PDB file of C-alpha atoms in Angstrom:
ATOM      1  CA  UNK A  22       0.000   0.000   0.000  1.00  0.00           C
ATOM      2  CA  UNK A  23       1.550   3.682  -0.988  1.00  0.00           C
ATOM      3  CA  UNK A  24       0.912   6.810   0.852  1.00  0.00           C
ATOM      4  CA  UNK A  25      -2.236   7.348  -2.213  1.00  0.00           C
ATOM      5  CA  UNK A  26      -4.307   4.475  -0.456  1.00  0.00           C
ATOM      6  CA  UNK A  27      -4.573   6.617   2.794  1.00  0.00           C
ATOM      7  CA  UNK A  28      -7.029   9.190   3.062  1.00  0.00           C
ATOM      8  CA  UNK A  29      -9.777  10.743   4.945  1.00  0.00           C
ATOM      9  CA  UNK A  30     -13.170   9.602   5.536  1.00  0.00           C
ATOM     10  CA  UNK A  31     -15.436  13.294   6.245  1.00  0.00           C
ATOM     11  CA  UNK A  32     -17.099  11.416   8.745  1.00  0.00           C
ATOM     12  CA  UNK A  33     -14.337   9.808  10.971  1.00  0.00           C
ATOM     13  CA  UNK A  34     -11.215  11.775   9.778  1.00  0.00           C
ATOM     14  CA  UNK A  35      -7.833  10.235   8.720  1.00  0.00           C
ATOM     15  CA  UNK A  36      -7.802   6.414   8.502  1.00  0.00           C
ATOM     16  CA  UNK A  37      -5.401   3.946   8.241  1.00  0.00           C
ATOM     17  CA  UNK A  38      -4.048   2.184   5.565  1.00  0.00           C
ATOM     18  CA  UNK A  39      -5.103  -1.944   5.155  1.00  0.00           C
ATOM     19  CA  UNK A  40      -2.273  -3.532   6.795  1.00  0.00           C
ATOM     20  CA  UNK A  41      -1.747  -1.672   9.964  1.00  0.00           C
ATOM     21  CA  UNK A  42       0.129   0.733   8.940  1.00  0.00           C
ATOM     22  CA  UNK A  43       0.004   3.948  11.457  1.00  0.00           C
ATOM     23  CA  UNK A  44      -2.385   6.631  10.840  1.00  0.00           C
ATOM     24  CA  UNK A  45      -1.877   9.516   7.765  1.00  0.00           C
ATOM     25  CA  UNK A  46       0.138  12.524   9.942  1.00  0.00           C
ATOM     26  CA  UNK A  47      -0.305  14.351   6.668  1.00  0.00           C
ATOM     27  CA  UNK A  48      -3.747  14.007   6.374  1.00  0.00           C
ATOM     28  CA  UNK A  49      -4.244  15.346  10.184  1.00  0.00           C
ATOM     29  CA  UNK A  50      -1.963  18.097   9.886  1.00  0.00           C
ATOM     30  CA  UNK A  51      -4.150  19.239   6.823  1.00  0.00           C
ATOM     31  CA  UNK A  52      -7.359  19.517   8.394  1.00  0.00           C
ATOM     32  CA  UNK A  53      -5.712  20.901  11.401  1.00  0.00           C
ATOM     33  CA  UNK A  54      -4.684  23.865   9.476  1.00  0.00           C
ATOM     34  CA  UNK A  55      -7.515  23.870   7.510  1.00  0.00           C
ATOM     35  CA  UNK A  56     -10.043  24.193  11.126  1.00  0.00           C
ATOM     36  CA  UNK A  57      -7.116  26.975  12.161  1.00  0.00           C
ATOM     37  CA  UNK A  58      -7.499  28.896   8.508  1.00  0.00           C
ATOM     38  CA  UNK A  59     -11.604  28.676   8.720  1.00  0.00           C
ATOM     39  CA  UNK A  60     -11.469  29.792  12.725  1.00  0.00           C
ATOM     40  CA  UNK A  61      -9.412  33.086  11.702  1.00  0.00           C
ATOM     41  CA  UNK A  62     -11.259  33.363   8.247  1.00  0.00           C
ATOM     42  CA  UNK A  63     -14.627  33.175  10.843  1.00  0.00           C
ATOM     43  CA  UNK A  64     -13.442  35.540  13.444  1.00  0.00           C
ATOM     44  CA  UNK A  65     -12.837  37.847  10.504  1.00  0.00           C
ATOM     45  CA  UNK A  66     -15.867  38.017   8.907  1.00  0.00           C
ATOM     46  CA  UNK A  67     -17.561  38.398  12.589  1.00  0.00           C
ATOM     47  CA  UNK A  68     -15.954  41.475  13.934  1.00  0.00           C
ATOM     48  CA  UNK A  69     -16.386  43.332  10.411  1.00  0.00           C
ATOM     49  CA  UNK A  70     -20.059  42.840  10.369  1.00  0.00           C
ATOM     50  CA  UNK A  71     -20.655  43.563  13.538  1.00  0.00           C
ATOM     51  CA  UNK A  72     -18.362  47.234  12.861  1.00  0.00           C
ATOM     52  CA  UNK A  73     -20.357  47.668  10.148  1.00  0.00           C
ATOM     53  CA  UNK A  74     -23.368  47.341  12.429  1.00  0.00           C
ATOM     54  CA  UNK A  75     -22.015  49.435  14.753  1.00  0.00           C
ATOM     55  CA  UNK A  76     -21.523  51.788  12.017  1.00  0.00           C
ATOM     56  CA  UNK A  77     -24.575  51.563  10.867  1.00  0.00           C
ATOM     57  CA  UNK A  78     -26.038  52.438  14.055  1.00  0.00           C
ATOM     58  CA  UNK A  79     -27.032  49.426  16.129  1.00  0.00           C
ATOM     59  CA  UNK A  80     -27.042  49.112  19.380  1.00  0.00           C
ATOM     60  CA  UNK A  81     -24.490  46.735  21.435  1.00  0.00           C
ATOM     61  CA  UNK A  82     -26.549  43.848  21.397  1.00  0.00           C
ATOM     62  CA  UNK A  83     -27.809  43.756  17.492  1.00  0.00           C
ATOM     63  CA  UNK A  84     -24.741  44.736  16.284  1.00  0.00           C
ATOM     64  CA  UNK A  85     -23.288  41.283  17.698  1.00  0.00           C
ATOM     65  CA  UNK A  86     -26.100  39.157  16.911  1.00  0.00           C
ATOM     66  CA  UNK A  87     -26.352  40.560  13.408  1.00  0.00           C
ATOM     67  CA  UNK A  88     -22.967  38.604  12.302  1.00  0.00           C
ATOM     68  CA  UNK A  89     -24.996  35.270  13.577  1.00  0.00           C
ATOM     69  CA  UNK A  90     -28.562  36.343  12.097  1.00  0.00           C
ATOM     70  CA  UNK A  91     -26.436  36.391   8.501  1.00  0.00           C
ATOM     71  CA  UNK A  92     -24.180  33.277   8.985  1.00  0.00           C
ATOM     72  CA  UNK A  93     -27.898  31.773   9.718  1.00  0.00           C
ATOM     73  CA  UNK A  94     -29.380  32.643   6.291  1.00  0.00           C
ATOM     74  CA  UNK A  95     -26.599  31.368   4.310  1.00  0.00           C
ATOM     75  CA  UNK A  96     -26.692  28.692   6.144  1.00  0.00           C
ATOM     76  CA  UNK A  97     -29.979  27.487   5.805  1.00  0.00           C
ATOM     77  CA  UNK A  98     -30.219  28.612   2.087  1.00  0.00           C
ATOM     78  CA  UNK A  99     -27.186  26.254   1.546  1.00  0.00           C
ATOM     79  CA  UNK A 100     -28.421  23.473   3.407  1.00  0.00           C
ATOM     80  CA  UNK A 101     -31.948  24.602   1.110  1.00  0.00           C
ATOM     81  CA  UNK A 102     -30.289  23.949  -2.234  1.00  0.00           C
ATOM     82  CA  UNK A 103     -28.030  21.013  -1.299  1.00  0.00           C
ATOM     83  CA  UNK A 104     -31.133  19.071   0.175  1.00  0.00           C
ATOM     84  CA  UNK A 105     -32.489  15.923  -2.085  1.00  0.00           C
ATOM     85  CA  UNK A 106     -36.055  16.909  -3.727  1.00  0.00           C
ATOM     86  CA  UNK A 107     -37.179  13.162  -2.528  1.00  0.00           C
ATOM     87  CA  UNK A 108     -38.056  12.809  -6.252  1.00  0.00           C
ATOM     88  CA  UNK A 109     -34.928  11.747  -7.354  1.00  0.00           C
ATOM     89  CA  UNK A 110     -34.234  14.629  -9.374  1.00  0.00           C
ATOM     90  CA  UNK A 111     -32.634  17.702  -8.733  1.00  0.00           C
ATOM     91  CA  UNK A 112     -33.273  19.700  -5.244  1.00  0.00           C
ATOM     92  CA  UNK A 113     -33.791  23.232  -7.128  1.00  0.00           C
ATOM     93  CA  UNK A 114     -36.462  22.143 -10.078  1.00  0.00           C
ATOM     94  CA  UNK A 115     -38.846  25.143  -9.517  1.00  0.00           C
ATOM     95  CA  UNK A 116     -37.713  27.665 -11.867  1.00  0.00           C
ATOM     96  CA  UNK A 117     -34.647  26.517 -13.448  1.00  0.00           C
ATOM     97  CA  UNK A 118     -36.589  23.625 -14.359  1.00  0.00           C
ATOM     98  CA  UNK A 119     -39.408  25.372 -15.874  1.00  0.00           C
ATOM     99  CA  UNK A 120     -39.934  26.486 -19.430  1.00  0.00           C
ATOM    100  CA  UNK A 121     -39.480  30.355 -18.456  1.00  0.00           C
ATOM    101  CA  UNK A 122     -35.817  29.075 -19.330  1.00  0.00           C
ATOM    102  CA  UNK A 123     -34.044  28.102 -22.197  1.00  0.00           C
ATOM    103  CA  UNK A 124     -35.143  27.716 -26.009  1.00  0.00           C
ATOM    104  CA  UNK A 125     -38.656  28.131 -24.934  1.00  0.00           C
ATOM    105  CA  UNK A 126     -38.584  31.484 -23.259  1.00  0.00           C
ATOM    106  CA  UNK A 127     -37.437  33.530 -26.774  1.00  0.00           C
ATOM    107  CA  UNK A 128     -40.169  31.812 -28.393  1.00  0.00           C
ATOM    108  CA  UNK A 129     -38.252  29.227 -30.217  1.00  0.00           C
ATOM    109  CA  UNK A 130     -39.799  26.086 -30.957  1.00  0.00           C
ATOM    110  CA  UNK A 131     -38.794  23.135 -32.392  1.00  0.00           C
TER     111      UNK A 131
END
């Protein structure tokens, strides 16, 4: 087995390789500094939007919820699109889906 046939699983991290060989440091030390680059990229993005609504003239307690109330959103829209329609087709069929789009919205039939 080469250093290719070890990886990580998203849902239990690094694993080891078939044949007990020890665990993937390089595949640790990546997420590690991937967690560290998302917690400062985070932190970032939290005291800037709560300046700007400070700025913007909110009070103490709004100003640090509003970073939240937007991380919230984008969250929840992301979860929205990713989420399986049940159908088996595609999770966002509405209007891309419909014939407002494409060859059949300049009028073009064939």
């Amino acid at each position: 087995m080469g250093d290719s046939d070890v990886g990580v699983v998203p849902s239990e991290g690094p694993r080891r390789a078939v044949g007990g060989e020890s665990p993937d440091l390089d595949a640790w030390l990546r997420c590690g500094c991937a967690l560290v680059v998302a917690g400062v990229a985070a932190y970032a993005w939290y005291v800037h939007q709560r300046d700007f609504a400070l700025q913007g003239g909110a009070d103490e307690v709004s100003a640090a919820l509003w970073p939240l109330s937007v991380d919230g959103l984008l969250l929840l829209a992301t979860v929205g699109l990713l989420k399986p329609s049940g159908r088996g087709g595609r999770a966002f069929s509405g209007a891309v889906g419909s014939p407002a789009y494409g060859p059949e919205a300049d009028g073009a039939r064939r």
